[in-house]
């Protein structure tokens, strides 16, 4: 969908950003938001304490929808909900409509256009492999009808996907999550509803690669892996600060290094649309790599320095040849197996990595 939308305006008038998370419903989108009144008393107290400690309201991941969309410069929101909520049955419709209308109010702040897309019906699948959710399609249709009514009430555009079918092959692999073919078919349906003629998939292969790269960088920036050190309970610990100046926070500074990479990714998309060469995007961080303050020990020196408790001995169980590189956590299970979590960059990846 992103590729088709962007390709419709090769001169660069359209920027597309994906704001969706797994598990989003009209009732809950776990961004927490800047609205402390949405949190329970314990969480409210914790958030206020962190704000006092950091002197800042929070990182972008915790801002509410109005703030996030405004910051990204969004002018149009394409919103699709209802498939998962339909599993609550028709009895859940009134609560669904009320919650969706409230959410649309956030989306439409600052005069943004909002386009509502109906939920997809569930597909029939191999019952031995997946649950057959197609038995809920009557409820999906009821929710779709309610969304159409909501669009009419609020004066919004509505795109109906109920009758969309695959081209001689299924749109999903499990009945509810779109596969590559499904994404293509749905994208063509949505852009057609905007009055855009879809471009053949084969013509957009190079553009699609650059869109995927933009999406990767965008999610690393907007939905960072290192939330605790950016806005959570570790913003005030020494590791979150410059070791030379404990008043200076390092990680928010590094997140800003994503911005020129996102600009380059946008430029690469335009280059691909024009058939020009793209510029490789490398790792970029403004945090300097300091030289080591201590000489690394050899394995022999490390072993010689061990002080081993009586009755114990040191053995090599796993090393880099087993993929154990820069471990940050490990646990033994009941079968004597060692599970190791490794992170080449900690606590967050370098921008572009």
mmCIF file of C-alpha atoms in Angstrom:
data_model
loop_
_atom_site.group_PDB
_atom_site.id
_atom_site.type_symbol
_atom_site.label_atom_id
_atom_site.label_comp_id
_atom_site.label_asym_id
_atom_site.label_seq_id
_atom_site.Cartn_x
_atom_site.Cartn_y
_atom_site.Cartn_z
ATOM 1 C CA UNK A 1 0.000 0.000 0.000
ATOM 2 C CA UNK A 2 2.791 2.423 0.865
ATOM 3 C CA UNK A 3 4.520 1.677 -2.433
ATOM 4 C CA UNK A 4 1.386 2.196 -4.523
ATOM 5 C CA UNK A 5 0.519 5.451 -2.757
ATOM 6 C CA UNK A 6 4.031 6.854 -3.122
ATOM 7 C CA UNK A 7 4.283 5.738 -6.757
ATOM 8 C CA UNK A 8 1.125 7.700 -7.552
ATOM 9 C CA UNK A 9 3.035 10.942 -6.889
ATOM 10 C CA UNK A 10 6.602 10.357 -8.150
ATOM 11 C CA UNK A 11 7.393 14.059 -7.837
ATOM 12 C CA UNK A 12 7.501 13.568 -4.078
ATOM 13 C CA UNK A 13 4.275 15.091 -2.823
ATOM 14 C CA UNK A 14 3.317 12.089 -0.692
ATOM 15 C CA UNK A 15 5.058 10.788 2.417
ATOM 16 C CA UNK A 16 3.608 7.669 4.041
ATOM 17 C CA UNK A 17 4.195 6.485 7.597
ATOM 18 C CA UNK A 18 2.915 3.322 9.266
ATOM 19 C CA UNK A 19 1.667 4.052 12.799
ATOM 20 C CA UNK A 20 0.203 0.596 13.464
ATOM 21 C CA UNK A 21 1.279 -1.832 16.156
ATOM 22 C CA UNK A 22 0.491 -5.501 16.563
ATOM 23 C CA UNK A 23 -2.584 -6.009 18.717
ATOM 24 C CA UNK A 24 -4.089 -2.546 18.202
ATOM 25 C CA UNK A 25 -7.851 -2.312 18.700
ATOM 26 C CA UNK A 26 -10.145 0.693 18.977
ATOM 27 C CA UNK A 27 -10.139 0.098 22.727
ATOM 28 C CA UNK A 28 -6.398 -0.099 23.313
ATOM 29 C CA UNK A 29 -3.330 1.098 21.485
ATOM 30 C CA UNK A 30 -0.454 0.610 23.887
ATOM 31 C CA UNK A 31 1.344 3.902 23.405
ATOM 32 C CA UNK A 32 0.422 5.060 26.953
ATOM 33 C CA UNK A 33 0.266 8.599 25.651
ATOM 34 C CA UNK A 34 0.944 11.823 27.456
ATOM 35 C CA UNK A 35 -2.471 11.462 29.081
ATOM 36 C CA UNK A 36 -1.726 10.317 32.620
ATOM 37 C CA UNK A 37 -5.438 10.114 33.393
ATOM 38 C CA UNK A 38 -5.572 6.968 31.223
ATOM 39 C CA UNK A 39 -3.251 5.130 33.617
ATOM 40 C CA UNK A 40 -3.939 3.494 36.960
ATOM 41 C CA UNK A 41 -2.805 5.333 40.098
ATOM 42 C CA UNK A 42 0.460 3.408 40.452
ATOM 43 C CA UNK A 43 1.446 4.030 36.834
ATOM 44 C CA UNK A 44 0.457 7.690 37.116
ATOM 45 C CA UNK A 45 2.730 8.112 40.127
ATOM 46 C CA UNK A 46 5.594 6.377 38.323
ATOM 47 C CA UNK A 47 5.177 8.527 35.214
ATOM 48 C CA UNK A 48 5.117 11.731 37.239
ATOM 49 C CA UNK A 49 8.236 10.648 39.123
ATOM 50 C CA UNK A 50 10.090 9.968 35.859
ATOM 51 C CA UNK A 51 9.011 13.308 34.434
ATOM 52 C CA UNK A 52 10.350 15.069 37.520
ATOM 53 C CA UNK A 53 13.629 13.143 37.373
ATOM 54 C CA UNK A 54 14.217 13.752 33.673
ATOM 55 C CA UNK A 55 12.767 17.238 33.453
ATOM 56 C CA UNK A 56 10.900 16.120 30.348
ATOM 57 C CA UNK A 57 7.375 14.945 29.638
ATOM 58 C CA UNK A 58 8.495 11.854 27.691
ATOM 59 C CA UNK A 59 9.779 10.449 24.430
ATOM 60 C CA UNK A 60 7.602 10.332 21.310
ATOM 61 C CA UNK A 61 6.440 6.777 21.980
ATOM 62 C CA UNK A 62 4.504 8.022 24.992
ATOM 63 C CA UNK A 63 2.840 10.998 23.363
ATOM 64 C CA UNK A 64 -0.846 10.710 22.571
ATOM 65 C CA UNK A 65 -2.245 10.358 19.069
ATOM 66 C CA UNK A 66 -2.812 14.068 18.559
ATOM 67 C CA UNK A 67 0.783 14.868 19.481
ATOM 68 C CA UNK A 68 2.300 12.034 17.448
ATOM 69 C CA UNK A 69 0.361 12.780 14.275
ATOM 70 C CA UNK A 70 1.030 16.501 14.580
ATOM 71 C CA UNK A 71 4.749 15.931 15.073
ATOM 72 C CA UNK A 72 4.916 13.732 11.964
ATOM 73 C CA UNK A 73 3.052 16.309 9.875
ATOM 74 C CA UNK A 74 0.179 13.933 9.063
ATOM 75 C CA UNK A 75 -2.624 15.376 6.923
ATOM 76 C CA UNK A 76 -4.573 12.176 6.154
ATOM 77 C CA UNK A 77 -5.146 9.047 8.243
ATOM 78 C CA UNK A 78 -6.169 5.711 6.703
ATOM 79 C CA UNK A 79 -7.703 3.706 9.540
ATOM 80 C CA UNK A 80 -8.760 0.063 9.566
ATOM 81 C CA UNK A 81 -10.245 -1.630 12.626
ATOM 82 C CA UNK A 82 -12.991 -4.127 13.323
ATOM 83 C CA UNK A 83 -11.779 -7.601 12.400
ATOM 84 C CA UNK A 84 -10.443 -8.599 15.809
ATOM 85 C CA UNK A 85 -13.118 -6.611 17.640
ATOM 86 C CA UNK A 86 -15.808 -8.526 15.717
ATOM 87 C CA UNK A 87 -14.897 -11.620 17.731
ATOM 88 C CA UNK A 88 -16.814 -9.958 20.586
ATOM 89 C CA UNK A 89 -19.984 -10.507 18.563
ATOM 90 C CA UNK A 90 -22.856 -8.113 17.940
ATOM 91 C CA UNK A 91 -23.204 -7.486 21.664
ATOM 92 C CA UNK A 92 -19.891 -5.636 21.480
ATOM 93 C CA UNK A 93 -20.967 -3.290 18.669
ATOM 94 C CA UNK A 94 -22.148 -0.312 20.785
ATOM 95 C CA UNK A 95 -18.879 -0.195 22.736
ATOM 96 C CA UNK A 96 -16.901 -0.604 19.504
ATOM 97 C CA UNK A 97 -18.664 2.285 17.764
ATOM 98 C CA UNK A 98 -18.273 4.566 20.792
ATOM 99 C CA UNK A 99 -14.558 3.801 21.149
ATOM 100 C CA UNK A 100 -13.924 4.159 17.413
ATOM 101 C CA UNK A 101 -15.698 7.511 17.242
ATOM 102 C CA UNK A 102 -13.549 8.794 20.098
ATOM 103 C CA UNK A 103 -10.376 7.519 18.401
ATOM 104 C CA UNK A 104 -11.403 9.133 15.109
ATOM 105 C CA UNK A 105 -11.712 12.415 16.996
ATOM 106 C CA UNK A 106 -8.025 12.141 17.898
ATOM 107 C CA UNK A 107 -7.094 11.238 14.320
ATOM 108 C CA UNK A 108 -9.073 14.197 12.908
ATOM 109 C CA UNK A 109 -7.485 16.791 15.204
ATOM 110 C CA UNK A 110 -5.980 19.821 13.409
ATOM 111 C CA UNK A 111 -8.301 19.237 10.445
ATOM 112 C CA UNK A 112 -6.811 15.945 9.247
ATOM 113 C CA UNK A 113 -8.793 13.907 6.752
ATOM 114 C CA UNK A 114 -9.716 10.423 7.956
ATOM 115 C CA UNK A 115 -10.570 7.524 5.646
ATOM 116 C CA UNK A 116 -12.157 4.449 7.205
ATOM 117 C CA UNK A 117 -11.442 1.023 5.720
ATOM 118 C CA UNK A 118 -13.721 -1.905 6.487
ATOM 119 C CA UNK A 119 -12.366 -5.019 8.185
ATOM 120 C CA UNK A 120 -11.462 -7.981 6.007
ATOM 121 C CA UNK A 121 -13.672 -11.071 6.270
ATOM 122 C CA UNK A 122 -11.894 -14.141 7.597
ATOM 123 C CA UNK A 123 -10.897 -16.715 4.980
ATOM 124 C CA UNK A 124 -11.612 -20.424 5.181
ATOM 125 C CA UNK A 125 -8.433 -22.374 5.923
ATOM 126 C CA UNK A 126 -7.221 -25.877 6.669
ATOM 127 C CA UNK A 127 -8.981 -26.638 9.967
ATOM 128 C CA UNK A 128 -6.230 -29.059 10.953
ATOM 129 C CA UNK A 129 -3.707 -26.214 10.989
ATOM 130 C CA UNK A 130 -5.688 -23.099 11.917
ATOM 131 C CA UNK A 131 -8.938 -22.247 13.682
ATOM 132 C CA UNK A 132 -11.757 -21.561 11.242
ATOM 133 C CA UNK A 133 -12.643 -17.968 12.024
ATOM 134 C CA UNK A 134 -14.809 -17.617 8.927
ATOM 135 C CA UNK A 135 -17.752 -18.631 11.122
ATOM 136 C CA UNK A 136 -17.529 -15.090 12.524
ATOM 137 C CA UNK A 137 -17.954 -13.388 9.141
ATOM 138 C CA UNK A 138 -21.558 -12.431 9.875
ATOM 139 C CA UNK A 139 -20.207 -10.426 12.796
ATOM 140 C CA UNK A 140 -17.468 -8.958 10.580
ATOM 141 C CA UNK A 141 -20.196 -7.801 8.185
ATOM 142 C CA UNK A 142 -22.136 -6.234 11.062
ATOM 143 C CA UNK A 143 -19.045 -4.340 12.223
ATOM 144 C CA UNK A 144 -18.315 -3.244 8.663
ATOM 145 C CA UNK A 145 -21.854 -1.918 8.351
ATOM 146 C CA UNK A 146 -21.460 -0.057 11.645
ATOM 147 C CA UNK A 147 -18.217 1.522 10.399
ATOM 148 C CA UNK A 148 -19.956 2.588 7.179
ATOM 149 C CA UNK A 149 -22.654 4.196 9.326
ATOM 150 C CA UNK A 150 -20.027 5.938 11.419
ATOM 151 C CA UNK A 151 -18.347 7.271 8.268
ATOM 152 C CA UNK A 152 -21.674 8.630 7.029
ATOM 153 C CA UNK A 153 -22.418 10.238 10.395
ATOM 154 C CA UNK A 154 -19.014 11.954 10.548
ATOM 155 C CA UNK A 155 -18.807 12.808 6.848
ATOM 156 C CA UNK A 156 -15.799 10.553 6.214
ATOM 157 C CA UNK A 157 -14.811 8.448 3.215
ATOM 158 C CA UNK A 158 -15.352 4.695 3.545
ATOM 159 C CA UNK A 159 -13.616 1.894 1.619
ATOM 160 C CA UNK A 160 -15.377 -1.466 1.682
ATOM 161 C CA UNK A 161 -13.191 -4.591 1.456
ATOM 162 C CA UNK A 162 -15.957 -7.131 2.053
ATOM 163 C CA UNK A 163 -16.140 -8.276 -1.560
ATOM 164 C CA UNK A 164 -12.402 -8.285 -2.291
ATOM 165 C CA UNK A 165 -11.224 -11.699 -3.459
ATOM 166 C CA UNK A 166 -7.834 -13.162 -4.264
ATOM 167 C CA UNK A 167 -6.780 -13.735 -7.856
ATOM 168 C CA UNK A 168 -7.116 -17.532 -7.927
ATOM 169 C CA UNK A 169 -5.214 -17.770 -4.638
ATOM 170 C CA UNK A 170 -5.920 -16.925 -1.003
ATOM 171 C CA UNK A 171 -5.237 -13.508 0.484
ATOM 172 C CA UNK A 172 -3.988 -15.016 3.742
ATOM 173 C CA UNK A 173 -2.044 -18.037 4.935
ATOM 174 C CA UNK A 174 -3.915 -18.478 8.214
ATOM 175 C CA UNK A 175 -7.299 -16.918 7.571
ATOM 176 C CA UNK A 176 -6.720 -13.451 8.969
ATOM 177 C CA UNK A 177 -3.182 -12.148 8.306
ATOM 178 C CA UNK A 178 -2.534 -10.966 4.749
ATOM 179 C CA UNK A 179 0.189 -12.706 2.748
ATOM 180 C CA UNK A 180 2.175 -10.956 -0.009
ATOM 181 C CA UNK A 181 -0.579 -11.555 -2.551
ATOM 182 C CA UNK A 182 -3.160 -10.279 -0.085
ATOM 183 C CA UNK A 183 -1.218 -7.090 0.547
ATOM 184 C CA UNK A 184 -0.996 -6.506 -3.203
ATOM 185 C CA UNK A 185 -4.722 -7.041 -3.793
ATOM 186 C CA UNK A 186 -5.806 -4.878 -0.857
ATOM 187 C CA UNK A 187 -3.369 -2.120 -1.811
ATOM 188 C CA UNK A 188 -4.783 -2.043 -5.334
ATOM 189 C CA UNK A 189 -8.335 -1.856 -3.957
ATOM 190 C CA UNK A 190 -7.539 1.015 -1.596
ATOM 191 C CA UNK A 191 -5.597 3.148 -4.080
ATOM 192 C CA UNK A 192 -8.336 2.570 -6.662
ATOM 193 C CA UNK A 193 -10.816 3.982 -4.145
ATOM 194 C CA UNK A 194 -8.661 7.123 -4.061
ATOM 195 C CA UNK A 195 -8.984 7.413 -7.835
ATOM 196 C CA UNK A 196 -5.439 6.150 -8.420
ATOM 197 C CA UNK A 197 -4.672 3.590 -11.117
ATOM 198 C CA UNK A 198 -2.527 0.863 -9.493
ATOM 199 C CA UNK A 199 0.816 0.241 -11.108
ATOM 200 C CA UNK A 200 1.853 -3.335 -12.020
ATOM 201 C CA UNK A 201 3.788 -4.977 -9.208
ATOM 202 C CA UNK A 202 6.700 -5.867 -11.507
ATOM 203 C CA UNK A 203 7.276 -2.174 -12.263
ATOM 204 C CA UNK A 204 7.602 -1.342 -8.578
ATOM 205 C CA UNK A 205 10.046 -4.010 -7.362
ATOM 206 C CA UNK A 206 12.956 -1.575 -6.981
ATOM 207 C CA UNK A 207 10.716 1.018 -5.333
ATOM 208 C CA UNK A 208 9.308 -1.587 -2.960
ATOM 209 C CA UNK A 209 12.811 -2.435 -1.716
ATOM 210 C CA UNK A 210 13.423 1.194 -0.812
ATOM 211 C CA UNK A 211 10.008 1.510 0.849
ATOM 212 C CA UNK A 212 10.803 -1.523 3.018
ATOM 213 C CA UNK A 213 14.098 0.115 4.005
ATOM 214 C CA UNK A 214 12.267 3.324 4.919
ATOM 215 C CA UNK A 215 9.804 1.301 6.975
ATOM 216 C CA UNK A 216 12.641 -0.396 8.865
ATOM 217 C CA UNK A 217 14.292 2.899 9.731
ATOM 218 C CA UNK A 218 10.960 4.491 10.647
ATOM 219 C CA UNK A 219 10.080 1.762 13.114
ATOM 220 C CA UNK A 220 13.552 1.823 14.666
ATOM 221 C CA UNK A 221 13.065 5.562 15.165
ATOM 222 C CA UNK A 222 9.393 5.904 16.068
ATOM 223 C CA UNK A 223 9.045 2.620 17.936
ATOM 224 C CA UNK A 224 12.528 2.210 19.427
ATOM 225 C CA UNK A 225 13.689 -0.984 21.120
ATOM 226 C CA UNK A 226 15.281 1.008 23.938
ATOM 227 C CA UNK A 227 12.155 2.481 25.508
ATOM 228 C CA UNK A 228 13.277 2.055 29.129
ATOM 229 C CA UNK A 229 16.379 4.210 28.667
ATOM 230 C CA UNK A 230 14.585 6.738 26.455
ATOM 231 C CA UNK A 231 11.417 7.340 28.445
ATOM 232 C CA UNK A 232 11.001 4.615 31.028
ATOM 233 C CA UNK A 233 12.386 3.693 34.402
ATOM 234 C CA UNK A 234 16.062 3.815 33.380
ATOM 235 C CA UNK A 235 16.309 7.390 32.191
ATOM 236 C CA UNK A 236 18.079 8.415 35.405
ATOM 237 C CA UNK A 237 20.508 5.503 35.880
ATOM 238 C CA UNK A 238 24.235 6.212 35.286
ATOM 239 C CA UNK A 239 24.360 3.996 32.178
ATOM 240 C CA UNK A 240 21.783 6.287 30.551
ATOM 241 C CA UNK A 241 24.105 9.273 30.977
ATOM 242 C CA UNK A 242 27.366 10.480 29.499
ATOM 243 C CA UNK A 243 30.124 8.976 31.643
ATOM 244 C CA UNK A 244 31.967 12.303 31.520
ATOM 245 C CA UNK A 245 28.895 14.437 32.244
ATOM 246 C CA UNK A 246 26.097 12.769 34.203
ATOM 247 C CA UNK A 247 23.769 15.684 33.435
ATOM 248 C CA UNK A 248 23.831 14.746 29.742
ATOM 249 C CA UNK A 249 21.539 12.004 28.399
ATOM 250 C CA UNK A 250 23.036 10.091 25.468
ATOM 251 C CA UNK A 251 20.308 7.985 23.935
ATOM 252 C CA UNK A 252 17.727 10.675 22.982
ATOM 253 C CA UNK A 253 20.570 12.502 21.238
ATOM 254 C CA UNK A 254 21.370 9.405 19.175
ATOM 255 C CA UNK A 255 17.730 8.922 18.164
ATOM 256 C CA UNK A 256 17.885 12.251 16.332
ATOM 257 C CA UNK A 257 20.531 10.709 14.075
ATOM 258 C CA UNK A 258 17.721 8.736 12.416
ATOM 259 C CA UNK A 259 16.292 11.910 10.862
ATOM 260 C CA UNK A 260 18.893 12.360 8.082
ATOM 261 C CA UNK A 261 18.694 8.611 7.399
ATOM 262 C CA UNK A 262 14.927 8.856 6.946
ATOM 263 C CA UNK A 263 15.447 11.794 4.594
ATOM 264 C CA UNK A 264 17.926 9.714 2.579
ATOM 265 C CA UNK A 265 15.494 6.780 2.491
ATOM 266 C CA UNK A 266 12.823 9.121 1.079
ATOM 267 C CA UNK A 267 15.316 10.360 -1.524
ATOM 268 C CA UNK A 268 16.154 6.761 -2.446
ATOM 269 C CA UNK A 269 12.487 6.028 -3.058
ATOM 270 C CA UNK A 270 12.264 8.973 -5.442
ATOM 271 C CA UNK A 271 15.464 7.861 -7.159
ATOM 272 C CA UNK A 272 14.084 4.344 -7.629
ATOM 273 C CA UNK A 273 10.864 5.780 -9.067
ATOM 274 C CA UNK A 274 12.941 7.728 -11.591
ATOM 275 C CA UNK A 275 15.127 4.719 -12.417
ATOM 276 C CA UNK A 276 18.220 6.303 -10.885
ATOM 277 C CA UNK A 277 20.806 4.714 -8.600
ATOM 278 C CA UNK A 278 20.139 4.887 -4.875
ATOM 279 C CA UNK A 279 22.563 5.916 -2.146
ATOM 280 C CA UNK A 280 23.387 3.156 0.375
ATOM 281 C CA UNK A 281 22.375 4.070 3.921
ATOM 282 C CA UNK A 282 25.082 3.348 6.449
ATOM 283 C CA UNK A 283 25.330 3.501 10.214
ATOM 284 C CA UNK A 284 25.319 7.033 11.576
ATOM 285 C CA UNK A 285 25.731 7.969 15.236
ATOM 286 C CA UNK A 286 26.769 11.245 16.810
ATOM 287 C CA UNK A 287 27.892 9.458 19.980
ATOM 288 C CA UNK A 288 31.666 9.066 19.693
ATOM 289 C CA UNK A 289 33.274 5.677 20.255
ATOM 290 C CA UNK A 290 35.721 6.242 23.081
ATOM 291 C CA UNK A 291 39.011 4.342 23.148
ATOM 292 C CA UNK A 292 39.117 1.592 25.806
ATOM 293 C CA UNK A 293 40.285 2.738 29.244
ATOM 294 C CA UNK A 294 41.632 -0.710 30.157
ATOM 295 C CA UNK A 295 43.709 -3.170 28.163
ATOM 296 C CA UNK A 296 41.640 -6.226 27.173
ATOM 297 C CA UNK A 297 42.819 -9.448 28.784
ATOM 298 C CA UNK A 298 43.643 -12.576 26.842
ATOM 299 C CA UNK A 299 41.741 -15.765 27.742
ATOM 300 C CA UNK A 300 44.878 -17.034 29.485
ATOM 301 C CA UNK A 301 45.108 -13.871 31.596
ATOM 302 C CA UNK A 302 41.430 -14.071 32.470
ATOM 303 C CA UNK A 303 41.720 -17.714 33.551
ATOM 304 C CA UNK A 304 44.787 -16.957 35.647
ATOM 305 C CA UNK A 305 42.885 -14.226 37.498
ATOM 306 C CA UNK A 306 39.929 -16.458 38.460
ATOM 307 C CA UNK A 307 39.370 -17.189 42.136
ATOM 308 C CA UNK A 308 37.426 -20.457 42.127
ATOM 309 C CA UNK A 309 35.414 -21.701 45.082
ATOM 310 C CA UNK A 310 36.485 -25.065 46.471
ATOM 311 C CA UNK A 311 34.677 -27.918 44.752
ATOM 312 C CA UNK A 312 34.138 -26.006 41.502
ATOM 313 C CA UNK A 313 36.032 -25.855 38.236
ATOM 314 C CA UNK A 314 35.840 -23.709 35.098
ATOM 315 C CA UNK A 315 34.850 -25.312 31.785
ATOM 316 C CA UNK A 316 34.167 -23.870 28.350
ATOM 317 C CA UNK A 317 30.491 -24.531 27.645
ATOM 318 C CA UNK A 318 29.834 -22.170 24.722
ATOM 319 C CA UNK A 319 31.719 -19.454 22.875
ATOM 320 C CA UNK A 320 31.625 -17.301 19.758
ATOM 321 C CA UNK A 321 31.695 -20.377 17.519
ATOM 322 C CA UNK A 322 28.256 -21.216 18.938
ATOM 323 C CA UNK A 323 26.979 -17.719 18.199
ATOM 324 C CA UNK A 324 27.461 -16.413 21.735
ATOM 325 C CA UNK A 325 28.592 -12.881 20.912
ATOM 326 C CA UNK A 326 28.052 -9.981 23.326
ATOM 327 C CA UNK A 327 25.628 -11.796 25.651
ATOM 328 C CA UNK A 328 23.384 -9.685 27.873
ATOM 329 C CA UNK A 329 21.318 -12.383 29.626
ATOM 330 C CA UNK A 330 21.415 -16.146 30.115
ATOM 331 C CA UNK A 331 19.312 -18.847 31.739
ATOM 332 C CA UNK A 332 19.546 -22.615 32.183
ATOM 333 C CA UNK A 333 16.446 -24.704 31.606
ATOM 334 C CA UNK A 334 15.354 -27.955 33.246
ATOM 335 C CA UNK A 335 17.058 -29.990 30.494
ATOM 336 C CA UNK A 336 20.494 -28.517 31.129
ATOM 337 C CA UNK A 337 20.391 -26.291 28.079
ATOM 338 C CA UNK A 338 21.811 -22.779 28.194
ATOM 339 C CA UNK A 339 19.731 -20.043 26.580
ATOM 340 C CA UNK A 340 21.646 -16.843 25.842
ATOM 341 C CA UNK A 341 20.293 -13.493 24.657
ATOM 342 C CA UNK A 342 22.888 -11.583 22.644
ATOM 343 C CA UNK A 343 22.820 -7.987 21.443
ATOM 344 C CA UNK A 344 25.548 -6.667 19.180
ATOM 345 C CA UNK A 345 24.459 -3.159 20.170
ATOM 346 C CA UNK A 346 23.103 -2.356 23.607
ATOM 347 C CA UNK A 347 20.809 -0.880 24.779
ATOM 348 C CA UNK A 348 19.762 0.272 21.305
ATOM 349 C CA UNK A 349 20.952 -0.292 17.766
ATOM 350 C CA UNK A 350 22.979 2.404 16.092
ATOM 351 C CA UNK A 351 20.898 4.457 13.633
ATOM 352 C CA UNK A 352 20.970 2.661 10.293
ATOM 353 C CA UNK A 353 22.342 -0.553 11.764
#
